[in-house]
Amino acid sequence: MSPFVMVIFGATGDLAHHKLIPSLFSLFKDGLLPSEFYIFGFARRDISDEDLRSYYGLEDDTLWGDFSRHLFYQQGEFQDDAGYLSLIKRLEKIDEEMKSCVTRLFYLATPPDNYNIILEKLSSTKLSEGCGQGSSKWTRVAIEKPFGKDLETAQMLDSKLAEIFDEKQIFRVDHYLGKENVQNMLAFRFANGIFEPTWNNSYIDHIQVTISEKNGIGKRGKFFDGVGNLRDVAQNHLLQLVAAVTMEQPRSFTKEDVRDARAQAIQSIESVSEENMADQVVRGQYQSYKSEKNVADDSKTETFVAMKFFMSNERMKFIPIYARAGKKMEKDIVEISIVFKQTCHILFKEYGCPEIGNVITIRIQPDEGIQMRFITKKPGTRLSLEPVQMKFAYKDHFEKKGADAYEKVLMDILAGEQMLFNRTDELLSSWKFITHILNGWEKADLPVYVYEDASMGPQAAHELIEKDGRKWL
Ligand code: BG6
C-alpha cells in the first residue's frame, strides 16, 4: 500500500476513540499499513501531539509507541480557516519530504452538524485538492452516518459532496456492510445452489431482522437525543441487513454491479402509508432514558423502533419483513431470520407438526454464524417430531478471525475500493422510506412507548408481529 495521510475530523470523539484509532492500530500490528503514513487528529481542544497519543489509552500495548509516532494533532475550530491553513503547511512538508503527492484521506467523524462547514472549508482552503493543485485525484473523503436528518438534508449533503469531490473519491460509511457475515450473504445465498430456489415468496413466510443492544446511549446523549434510533441505526444498518438478504444476484462482483443490486433492493422497500403507520411502526424509549446525561426532560426521542413492511420486487413481494432495533435491551444480538412456510406434510399432521418449521438464522454478532432449523423424528419407537438446529459458527470453523468491520472499512477506503460503501441512490431510497415514517409520526403524534430497561422493547412491538399470528424468534 502507498503512503497516506489521514485527517480525522473529530479525533477526540467517540468514534475515533473507540473504533477508528483501535482499528488503525490493529491494522498496523497485522502489518497491513505501509511504512510511511501520517494520521492527523483535527479537533477543537488545545492539546499537543503527545497529548493525543496518550488520549486513546492504548499505551500498555508494546507496539503503541511504534504506531503512535505516526499520530499528530492539529488544533482547529471547524469554522475558522486557521486550523486548515496550518494543516496544509504540515501536509506540504510531508509531500516535500516524500517527494510525491501523498494521498490524503479526510475522515469526517464529528457530529453531523459539522459536516457542511468542514466540507466548505476543505473546499475554500483547497485542502480538498491535495498537493496536485487543481486536481483532486490525490484525495478521498469518508463521511460517517447519520448522513443527513431526512431525505432533504441527505440530498443537500450529497450535493455539497458532489460539488467538491468526484463520486470515486467519496466513501459514505456504513460499517455494517463491513461485517463478515453481512459480506458473506452473497456467497451463502448465491454460491450454494440449494438455497436460491427457495429464497422467494413461494417458500418464505416472513423475515425478521433484529439489532438489539444491551447498552444504552452512554455518554452520547448530546448526539443521540436529537437523532433517535430510527435515524441512527434503522436508516442505515437495519436496512442494509434487509438488503443483504433480499437483493437479487448481482450481475458480477464488480463494484457497480454489487451496488446496483443493493440499491435496487432498498429502492423496492415500500413506504408505510400514513393510515398504516400506527399498525406497522412502533417506537419506544427505555425507562431510564430521560435520566441519561444531556437528554431533555421531556424528550420523545425513540431508543427503539420496530416495523413491518413489504418490498415490491418479484422475489420478495408479499413477504412481511419485521425489523427492530433497540438500545438498553435484554441482550446483545444482531441477527436475521428467514422463516419458511410451515408445510408440514399431511402425513405428519396427526403426529403434531411444530408450529414453526424451517428457519435460516444468520447471526451477525456475537458468535457470527448461520444456523438452520429443521424438523426431525425424535428417537424412540413412536413417531413424533421435533425441531433441531444445524449450526455453523465462524469461530469453530476458521482459525483466523475475520477483520473487524472498521478495519475492513478503513482498508477499503485506503485501497480506494468502494463496493461496501453507500451510493447516492441507495442512500436516498433508504431516507425516503425513513422520512415517510418520521413525517407520519409527527403528523399523527403516535405514542412513544416506554419499555423496561433490559427488556426486548415495548409490548406494542410484540403485538406488531403477534397480531399476524407470528412471534419474534
Ligand atoms: C453505530 C450507532 O453506527 O452503530 C450506534 O451510531 C450503535 O448507536 C452502533 O450502537 C452499533 O454498531 P455495532 O458494530 O456495535 O453493532
Coordinates of C-alpha atoms and ligand atoms in Angstrom, one line a residue:
M1 CA 0.0 0.0 0.0
S2 CA 1.3 3.5 -0.8
P3 CA 2.0 6.1 1.9
F4 CA -1.1 8.0 3.0
V5 CA -2.2 11.0 5.1
M6 CA -5.4 10.6 7.0
V7 CA -7.0 13.5 8.7
I8 CA -9.6 12.6 11.3
F9 CA -12.1 15.4 12.0
G10 CA -13.4 14.8 15.5
A11 CA -10.3 13.0 16.7
T12 CA -11.3 13.2 20.3
G13 CA -14.8 12.0 19.7
D14 CA -16.3 8.6 20.5
L15 CA -15.9 7.1 17.0
A16 CA -12.2 8.0 16.7
H17 CA -11.5 6.9 20.2
H18 CA -13.4 3.6 20.2
K19 CA -13.3 2.5 16.5
L20 CA -11.0 4.3 14.1
I21 CA -7.8 4.5 16.1
P22 CA -8.1 1.0 17.6
S23 CA -8.8 -0.4 14.1
L24 CA -5.9 1.5 12.5
F25 CA -3.6 0.2 15.3
S26 CA -4.8 -3.3 14.7
L27 CA -4.1 -3.0 11.0
F28 CA -0.7 -1.7 11.9
K29 CA 0.0 -4.6 14.2
D30 CA -1.1 -7.0 11.4
G31 CA 1.5 -5.4 9.1
L32 CA -1.2 -4.1 6.8
L33 CA -0.3 -0.4 6.8
P34 CA 2.6 1.0 4.7
S35 CA 5.8 2.0 6.4
E36 CA 5.0 5.7 5.8
F37 CA 1.7 7.0 7.0
Y38 CA 0.5 10.1 8.9
I39 CA -2.6 10.3 10.9
F40 CA -3.7 13.8 11.9
G41 CA -6.3 14.3 14.5
F42 CA -8.2 17.5 13.9
A43 CA -10.3 18.8 16.8
R44 CA -11.1 21.9 18.9
R45 CA -9.2 21.1 22.1
D46 CA -5.9 22.8 22.7
I47 CA -3.6 19.7 23.1
S48 CA -0.3 18.6 21.7
D49 CA 0.7 15.6 19.5
E50 CA 1.9 13.9 22.7
D51 CA -1.4 14.5 24.4
L52 CA -3.3 13.0 21.6
R53 CA -1.0 9.9 21.6
S54 CA -1.9 9.3 25.3
Y55 CA -5.5 10.3 24.9
Y56 CA -6.6 6.9 23.5
G57 CA -5.2 5.0 26.5
L58 CA -3.6 2.3 24.5
E59 CA 0.0 2.8 25.8
D60 CA 0.0 -0.5 27.5
D61 CA 0.4 -2.3 24.3
T62 CA 4.1 -2.7 23.5
L63 CA 3.6 -1.7 19.8
W64 CA 1.7 1.5 20.6
G65 CA 4.9 3.5 20.7
D66 CA 5.8 2.4 17.1
F67 CA 2.3 3.2 15.9
S68 CA 1.8 6.5 17.7
R69 CA 4.8 8.0 16.1
H70 CA 2.5 8.3 13.1
L71 CA -0.1 10.2 15.0
F72 CA -0.2 14.0 15.1
Y73 CA -2.6 16.6 16.3
Q74 CA -4.0 19.7 14.6
Q75 CA -6.0 22.1 16.7
G76 CA -8.7 24.0 14.9
E77 CA -12.2 25.3 15.0
F78 CA -14.1 23.8 12.2
Q79 CA -15.5 27.2 11.1
D80 CA -12.1 29.0 11.1
D81 CA -9.5 28.9 8.3
A82 CA -6.6 28.9 10.7
G83 CA -6.5 25.2 11.6
Y84 CA -6.9 24.2 7.9
L85 CA -4.2 26.5 6.8
S86 CA -1.8 25.3 9.4
L87 CA -2.6 21.7 8.4
I88 CA -1.9 22.5 4.8
K89 CA 1.6 23.7 5.7
R90 CA 2.2 20.5 7.6
L91 CA 1.0 18.3 4.8
E92 CA 3.0 20.2 2.2
K93 CA 6.1 19.5 4.3
I94 CA 5.3 15.8 4.2
D95 CA 4.8 15.9 0.4
E96 CA 8.2 17.7 0.1
E97 CA 10.0 15.1 2.3
M98 CA 8.3 12.2 0.4
K99 CA 8.9 13.9 -2.9
S100 CA 5.4 13.0 -4.0
C101 CA 1.8 13.9 -3.6
V102 CA 0.8 11.7 -0.7
T103 CA -2.8 10.5 -0.9
R104 CA -4.9 12.4 1.6
L105 CA -8.0 11.0 3.2
F106 CA -10.4 13.2 5.1
Y107 CA -12.4 11.3 7.6
L108 CA -15.5 13.2 8.9
A109 CA -16.1 11.6 12.3
T110 CA -17.7 14.6 14.0
P111 CA -21.3 15.1 15.0
P112 CA -23.1 15.6 11.7
D113 CA -24.0 19.3 12.2
N114 CA -20.3 20.0 11.4
Y115 CA -20.2 18.2 8.1
N116 CA -21.3 21.2 6.0
I117 CA -18.8 23.7 7.4
I118 CA -15.9 21.2 7.3
L119 CA -16.7 20.4 3.6
E120 CA -16.9 24.1 2.8
K121 CA -13.6 24.8 4.4
L122 CA -11.9 21.8 2.8
S123 CA -13.0 23.3 -0.5
S124 CA -12.4 27.0 0.2
T125 CA -8.9 26.4 1.6
K126 CA -8.2 24.0 -1.3
L127 CA -7.2 21.3 1.2
S128 CA -9.6 19.1 -0.8
E129 CA -7.4 19.4 -3.8
G130 CA -4.4 17.7 -2.3
C131 CA -1.0 18.6 -3.5
G132 CA -1.7 18.0 -7.2
Q133 CA -3.1 21.5 -7.2
G134 CA -6.1 21.9 -9.4
S135 CA -6.6 18.1 -9.5
S136 CA -8.2 16.4 -6.6
K137 CA -7.2 12.9 -7.6
W138 CA -5.0 12.6 -4.6
T139 CA -7.7 13.0 -2.0
R140 CA -10.6 11.0 -0.7
V141 CA -13.3 11.8 1.8
A142 CA -15.1 9.4 4.2
I143 CA -18.3 10.5 5.8
E144 CA -19.9 8.8 8.7
K145 CA -23.6 8.3 9.3
P146 CA -26.1 9.8 10.1
F147 CA -25.8 11.2 6.6
G148 CA -28.4 13.9 7.0
K149 CA -31.5 14.0 9.1
D150 CA -34.1 13.2 6.4
L151 CA -34.4 12.9 2.7
E152 CA -34.0 16.6 2.0
T153 CA -30.9 17.2 4.2
A154 CA -29.3 14.0 2.9
Q155 CA -29.8 15.3 -0.6
M156 CA -28.3 18.6 0.3
L157 CA -25.3 17.0 1.9
D158 CA -24.8 14.7 -1.1
S159 CA -24.9 17.7 -3.4
K160 CA -22.4 19.5 -1.3
L161 CA -20.1 16.5 -1.5
A162 CA -20.6 16.3 -5.2
E163 CA -19.6 19.9 -5.7
I164 CA -16.2 19.2 -4.2
F165 CA -15.4 15.6 -4.9
D166 CA -16.0 13.1 -7.7
E167 CA -18.0 10.1 -6.8
K168 CA -14.9 7.9 -6.9
Q169 CA -13.4 9.9 -4.1
I170 CA -16.5 9.7 -1.8
F171 CA -16.9 7.0 0.8
R172 CA -20.2 7.1 2.6
V173 CA -19.6 4.8 5.5
D174 CA -22.0 2.2 6.9
H175 CA -19.8 -0.2 8.9
Y176 CA -22.4 -2.9 8.9
L177 CA -21.5 -3.5 5.3
G178 CA -18.0 -4.5 6.5
K179 CA -19.3 -7.1 9.0
E180 CA -18.0 -10.5 8.0
N181 CA -21.3 -12.3 7.9
V182 CA -23.0 -9.5 6.0
Q183 CA -20.4 -9.7 3.3
N184 CA -20.9 -13.5 3.4
M185 CA -24.5 -13.2 2.4
L186 CA -23.6 -13.0 -1.3
A187 CA -21.6 -16.2 -1.1
F188 CA -24.1 -18.0 1.2
R189 CA -27.1 -17.2 -1.0
F190 CA -25.6 -17.4 -4.5
A191 CA -22.7 -19.9 -4.2
N192 CA -25.0 -22.6 -2.7
G193 CA -27.5 -24.0 -5.2
I194 CA -29.8 -25.3 -2.6
F195 CA -30.9 -22.0 -1.1
E196 CA -31.5 -19.8 -4.1
P197 CA -34.5 -21.7 -5.5
T198 CA -36.5 -21.4 -2.2
W199 CA -35.4 -17.8 -1.4
N200 CA -38.6 -16.2 -2.6
N201 CA -42.3 -15.6 -1.8
S202 CA -43.3 -19.1 -2.8
Y203 CA -41.4 -20.5 0.2
I204 CA -40.6 -17.8 2.6
D205 CA -43.3 -16.9 5.2
H206 CA -41.6 -13.9 6.6
I207 CA -38.3 -12.3 7.5
Q208 CA -37.2 -11.0 10.9
V209 CA -34.2 -8.6 11.5
T210 CA -33.1 -7.7 15.0
I211 CA -30.4 -5.2 16.2
S212 CA -30.6 -5.4 19.9
E213 CA -28.0 -3.6 22.1
K214 CA -27.6 -4.0 25.8
N215 CA -26.0 -0.7 26.2
G216 CA -28.0 2.5 26.5
I217 CA -26.8 5.7 24.9
G218 CA -23.9 6.1 27.5
K219 CA -22.2 9.4 27.1
R220 CA -23.7 10.1 23.6
G221 CA -26.8 12.0 24.9
K222 CA -25.9 15.2 23.2
F223 CA -25.7 13.5 19.8
F224 CA -28.4 10.9 20.2
D225 CA -31.2 12.9 21.8
G226 CA -31.8 14.9 18.6
V227 CA -31.4 11.9 16.4
G228 CA -33.1 8.7 17.7
N229 CA -32.7 5.1 16.8
L230 CA -34.6 5.3 13.6
R231 CA -32.0 7.6 12.1
D232 CA -29.0 6.3 14.0
V233 CA -29.4 2.6 13.3
A234 CA -32.5 1.8 11.2
Q235 CA -31.9 4.1 8.3
N236 CA -28.6 2.5 7.7
H237 CA -27.6 -0.7 9.5
L238 CA -31.0 -2.2 9.7
L239 CA -32.0 -1.5 6.1
Q240 CA -28.6 -2.8 4.9
L241 CA -29.2 -6.1 6.7
V242 CA -32.6 -6.3 4.9
A243 CA -30.9 -5.5 1.6
A244 CA -28.3 -8.3 2.2
V245 CA -30.9 -11.0 2.4
T246 CA -33.4 -9.7 -0.2
M247 CA -31.2 -8.4 -3.0
E248 CA -31.0 -10.1 -6.4
Q249 CA -27.9 -11.8 -7.5
P250 CA -25.5 -9.1 -8.8
R251 CA -24.5 -9.4 -12.5
S252 CA -20.9 -9.7 -11.4
F253 CA -18.8 -8.9 -8.3
T254 CA -17.7 -5.6 -9.7
K255 CA -18.3 -2.6 -7.5
E256 CA -21.1 -1.1 -9.5
D257 CA -23.0 -4.4 -10.1
V258 CA -23.0 -5.1 -6.4
R259 CA -24.0 -1.6 -5.6
D260 CA -26.8 -1.8 -8.2
A261 CA -28.2 -4.9 -6.6
R262 CA -28.1 -3.4 -3.2
A263 CA -29.7 -0.1 -4.4
Q264 CA -32.4 -2.0 -6.2
A265 CA -33.3 -3.9 -3.0
I266 CA -33.5 -0.7 -1.0
Q267 CA -35.5 1.1 -3.7
S268 CA -38.1 -1.7 -3.6
I269 CA -38.9 -1.3 0.1
E270 CA -42.4 0.0 0.1
S271 CA -43.1 3.1 2.3
V272 CA -45.5 2.6 5.1
S273 CA -48.7 4.6 4.4
E274 CA -50.0 7.1 6.8
E275 CA -53.0 5.1 7.6
N276 CA -51.0 2.0 8.4
M277 CA -48.3 3.9 10.4
A278 CA -49.7 3.1 13.9
D279 CA -50.2 -0.5 12.9
Q280 CA -46.9 -1.1 11.3
V281 CA -44.4 1.1 13.1
V282 CA -43.8 1.2 16.9
R283 CA -41.4 3.5 18.7
G284 CA -40.2 3.1 22.2
Q285 CA -38.0 4.7 24.8
Y286 CA -36.2 2.9 27.6
Q287 CA -37.4 3.7 31.1
S288 CA -34.2 5.3 32.4
Y289 CA -33.5 7.3 29.1
K290 CA -34.6 10.7 30.4
S291 CA -32.1 10.4 33.3
E292 CA -29.2 10.0 30.9
K293 CA -26.8 12.9 30.6
N294 CA -27.6 15.6 28.0
V295 CA -31.1 14.2 27.4
A296 CA -34.1 16.7 27.6
D297 CA -36.5 16.1 30.5
D298 CA -39.4 15.9 28.1
S299 CA -37.6 14.0 25.3
K300 CA -39.7 12.0 22.9
T301 CA -36.6 10.6 21.2
E302 CA -37.0 6.9 20.3
T303 CA -34.4 4.4 21.5
F304 CA -36.3 1.6 20.0
V305 CA -38.2 1.1 16.7
A306 CA -40.0 -1.9 15.3
M307 CA -41.6 -2.0 11.9
K308 CA -43.4 -4.2 9.5
F309 CA -43.0 -3.5 5.8
F310 CA -43.0 -5.1 2.3
M311 CA -40.9 -5.0 -0.8
S312 CA -42.2 -4.6 -4.3
N313 CA -39.8 -6.8 -6.2
E314 CA -41.0 -10.0 -7.8
R315 CA -38.9 -12.2 -5.5
M316 CA -39.9 -10.7 -2.2
K317 CA -43.4 -9.2 -2.9
F318 CA -46.0 -10.0 -0.2
I319 CA -43.4 -11.3 2.3
P320 CA -43.8 -9.4 5.5
I321 CA -40.5 -8.1 6.9
Y322 CA -40.4 -7.4 10.6
A323 CA -37.4 -5.3 11.7
R324 CA -36.5 -3.9 15.1
A325 CA -33.6 -2.0 16.6
G326 CA -33.3 -1.0 20.2
K327 CA -30.9 0.2 22.9
K328 CA -30.9 -0.9 26.6
M329 CA -32.3 -4.2 25.6
E330 CA -32.1 -7.6 27.3
K331 CA -29.3 -8.9 25.2
D332 CA -26.7 -8.0 22.6
I333 CA -27.7 -9.7 19.4
V334 CA -27.8 -8.9 15.8
E335 CA -29.4 -11.4 13.5
I336 CA -31.7 -12.1 10.6
S337 CA -34.1 -15.0 10.4
I338 CA -35.6 -16.3 7.2
V339 CA -38.7 -18.1 8.3
F340 CA -40.0 -20.6 5.7
K341 CA -43.6 -21.5 5.3
Q342 CA -44.6 -24.4 7.5
T343 CA -45.7 -27.0 5.0
C344 CA -45.7 -30.0 7.4
H345 CA -46.9 -32.7 5.1
I346 CA -50.4 -34.2 5.7
L347 CA -48.6 -37.5 6.5
F348 CA -47.4 -36.0 9.7
K349 CA -50.4 -33.9 10.8
E350 CA -51.6 -36.5 13.3
Y351 CA -48.2 -36.6 14.9
G352 CA -48.2 -32.9 15.7
C353 CA -46.3 -30.6 13.4
P354 CA -44.2 -28.0 15.2
E355 CA -45.6 -24.5 14.8
I356 CA -42.5 -23.2 13.1
G357 CA -40.7 -25.3 10.5
N358 CA -37.6 -24.3 8.7
V359 CA -35.7 -21.2 9.7
I360 CA -32.3 -20.0 8.5
T361 CA -30.8 -17.7 11.0
I362 CA -27.9 -15.5 10.1
R363 CA -26.1 -14.3 13.2
I364 CA -24.1 -11.1 12.6
Q365 CA -22.9 -10.8 16.2
P366 CA -21.9 -12.0 18.7
D367 CA -20.8 -15.5 17.6
E368 CA -21.3 -14.9 14.0
G369 CA -22.5 -17.9 12.0
I370 CA -25.5 -19.4 10.4
Q371 CA -28.0 -22.0 11.7
M372 CA -30.7 -23.9 10.1
R373 CA -33.7 -25.3 11.9
F374 CA -35.4 -28.3 10.6
I375 CA -37.8 -30.9 11.8
T376 CA -36.6 -34.3 12.8
K377 CA -38.0 -37.6 14.2
K378 CA -37.4 -37.9 17.9
P379 CA -35.6 -41.1 18.8
G380 CA -37.9 -43.8 20.1
T381 CA -40.3 -46.4 19.0
R382 CA -43.2 -44.0 18.3
L383 CA -43.2 -41.4 15.6
S384 CA -43.0 -37.9 17.0
L385 CA -41.5 -34.7 15.6
E386 CA -39.2 -32.1 17.0
P387 CA -37.3 -29.1 15.5
V388 CA -33.5 -29.2 15.8
Q389 CA -30.6 -26.9 14.8
M390 CA -27.8 -27.4 12.4
K391 CA -25.1 -24.8 13.2
F392 CA -22.1 -23.2 11.5
A393 CA -20.0 -20.9 13.7
Y394 CA -17.2 -18.9 12.2
K395 CA -15.1 -19.3 15.3
D396 CA -15.3 -23.1 15.3
H397 CA -14.5 -23.5 11.6
F398 CA -12.0 -20.8 10.8
E399 CA -8.8 -20.4 12.8
K400 CA -8.3 -16.8 11.7
K401 CA -10.8 -14.3 13.0
G402 CA -12.2 -12.0 10.2
A403 CA -11.3 -8.3 10.2
D404 CA -13.3 -6.1 12.4
A405 CA -15.9 -4.1 10.4
Y406 CA -14.0 -0.8 10.9
E407 CA -10.7 -2.5 9.8
K408 CA -12.4 -3.6 6.6
V409 CA -13.9 -0.1 6.1
L410 CA -10.5 1.6 6.6
M411 CA -8.6 -0.9 4.4
D412 CA -11.2 -0.4 1.6
I413 CA -11.0 3.4 1.8
L414 CA -7.2 3.3 1.7
A415 CA -7.3 0.9 -1.2
G416 CA -9.9 3.1 -3.0
E417 CA -12.4 0.1 -3.1
Q418 CA -16.0 1.4 -2.9
M419 CA -18.1 -1.7 -3.1
L420 CA -19.0 -1.7 0.6
F421 CA -19.9 2.0 0.7
N422 CA -23.3 3.6 0.1
R423 CA -24.0 5.1 -3.3
T424 CA -26.3 8.1 -3.6
D425 CA -29.3 6.1 -4.9
E426 CA -29.4 3.6 -2.1
L427 CA -28.8 6.2 0.5
L428 CA -31.6 8.4 -0.8
S429 CA -34.0 5.5 -1.1
S430 CA -33.4 4.5 2.5
W431 CA -34.0 8.1 3.5
K432 CA -37.2 8.2 1.5
F433 CA -38.6 5.3 3.5
I434 CA -37.4 6.6 6.8
T435 CA -38.6 10.2 6.2
H436 CA -42.1 8.8 5.5
I437 CA -42.1 7.3 9.0
L438 CA -40.7 10.5 10.6
N439 CA -43.4 12.6 9.0
G440 CA -46.1 10.0 9.8
W441 CA -45.0 10.0 13.5
E442 CA -45.1 13.8 13.6
K443 CA -48.4 14.2 11.9
A444 CA -50.3 11.6 13.9
D445 CA -48.4 12.2 17.1
L446 CA -48.0 8.5 17.6
P447 CA -47.1 7.3 21.1
V448 CA -43.6 6.7 22.3
Y449 CA -44.0 3.6 24.4
V450 CA -41.8 3.3 27.5
Y451 CA -40.2 -0.1 27.9
E452 CA -38.3 -1.5 30.8
D453 CA -34.5 -1.4 30.8
A454 CA -33.1 -4.7 29.8
S455 CA -36.2 -5.9 28.1
M456 CA -36.9 -6.7 24.5
G457 CA -38.8 -3.5 23.8
P458 CA -42.4 -2.3 24.5
Q459 CA -45.4 -4.7 24.5
A460 CA -46.6 -2.9 21.3
A461 CA -43.6 -4.3 19.4
H462 CA -44.7 -7.8 20.3
E463 CA -48.2 -7.0 19.3
L464 CA -47.0 -5.7 16.0
I465 CA -46.0 -9.2 15.0
E466 CA -48.3 -11.3 17.1
K467 CA -51.4 -9.8 15.6
D468 CA -50.3 -11.5 12.4
G469 CA -50.1 -14.9 14.2
R470 CA -46.3 -14.8 14.4
K471 CA -43.7 -14.2 17.1
W472 CA -40.3 -12.6 17.4
L473 CA -37.9 -15.5 17.5
Ligands
BG6_1 C1 -23.4 3.0 15.3 C2 -24.5 3.7 16.0 O1 -23.4 3.3 13.9 O2 -23.6 1.6 15.4 C3 -24.6 3.2 17.5 O3 -24.3 5.1 15.9 C4 -24.7 1.8 17.6 O4 -25.7 3.8 18.1 C5 -23.6 1.1 16.7 O5 -24.5 1.4 18.9 C6 -23.7 -0.4 16.6 O6 -22.6 -0.9 16.0 P1 -22.0 -2.3 16.4 O7 -20.9 -2.6 15.4 O8 -21.5 -2.2 17.8 O9 -23.1 -3.3 16.3

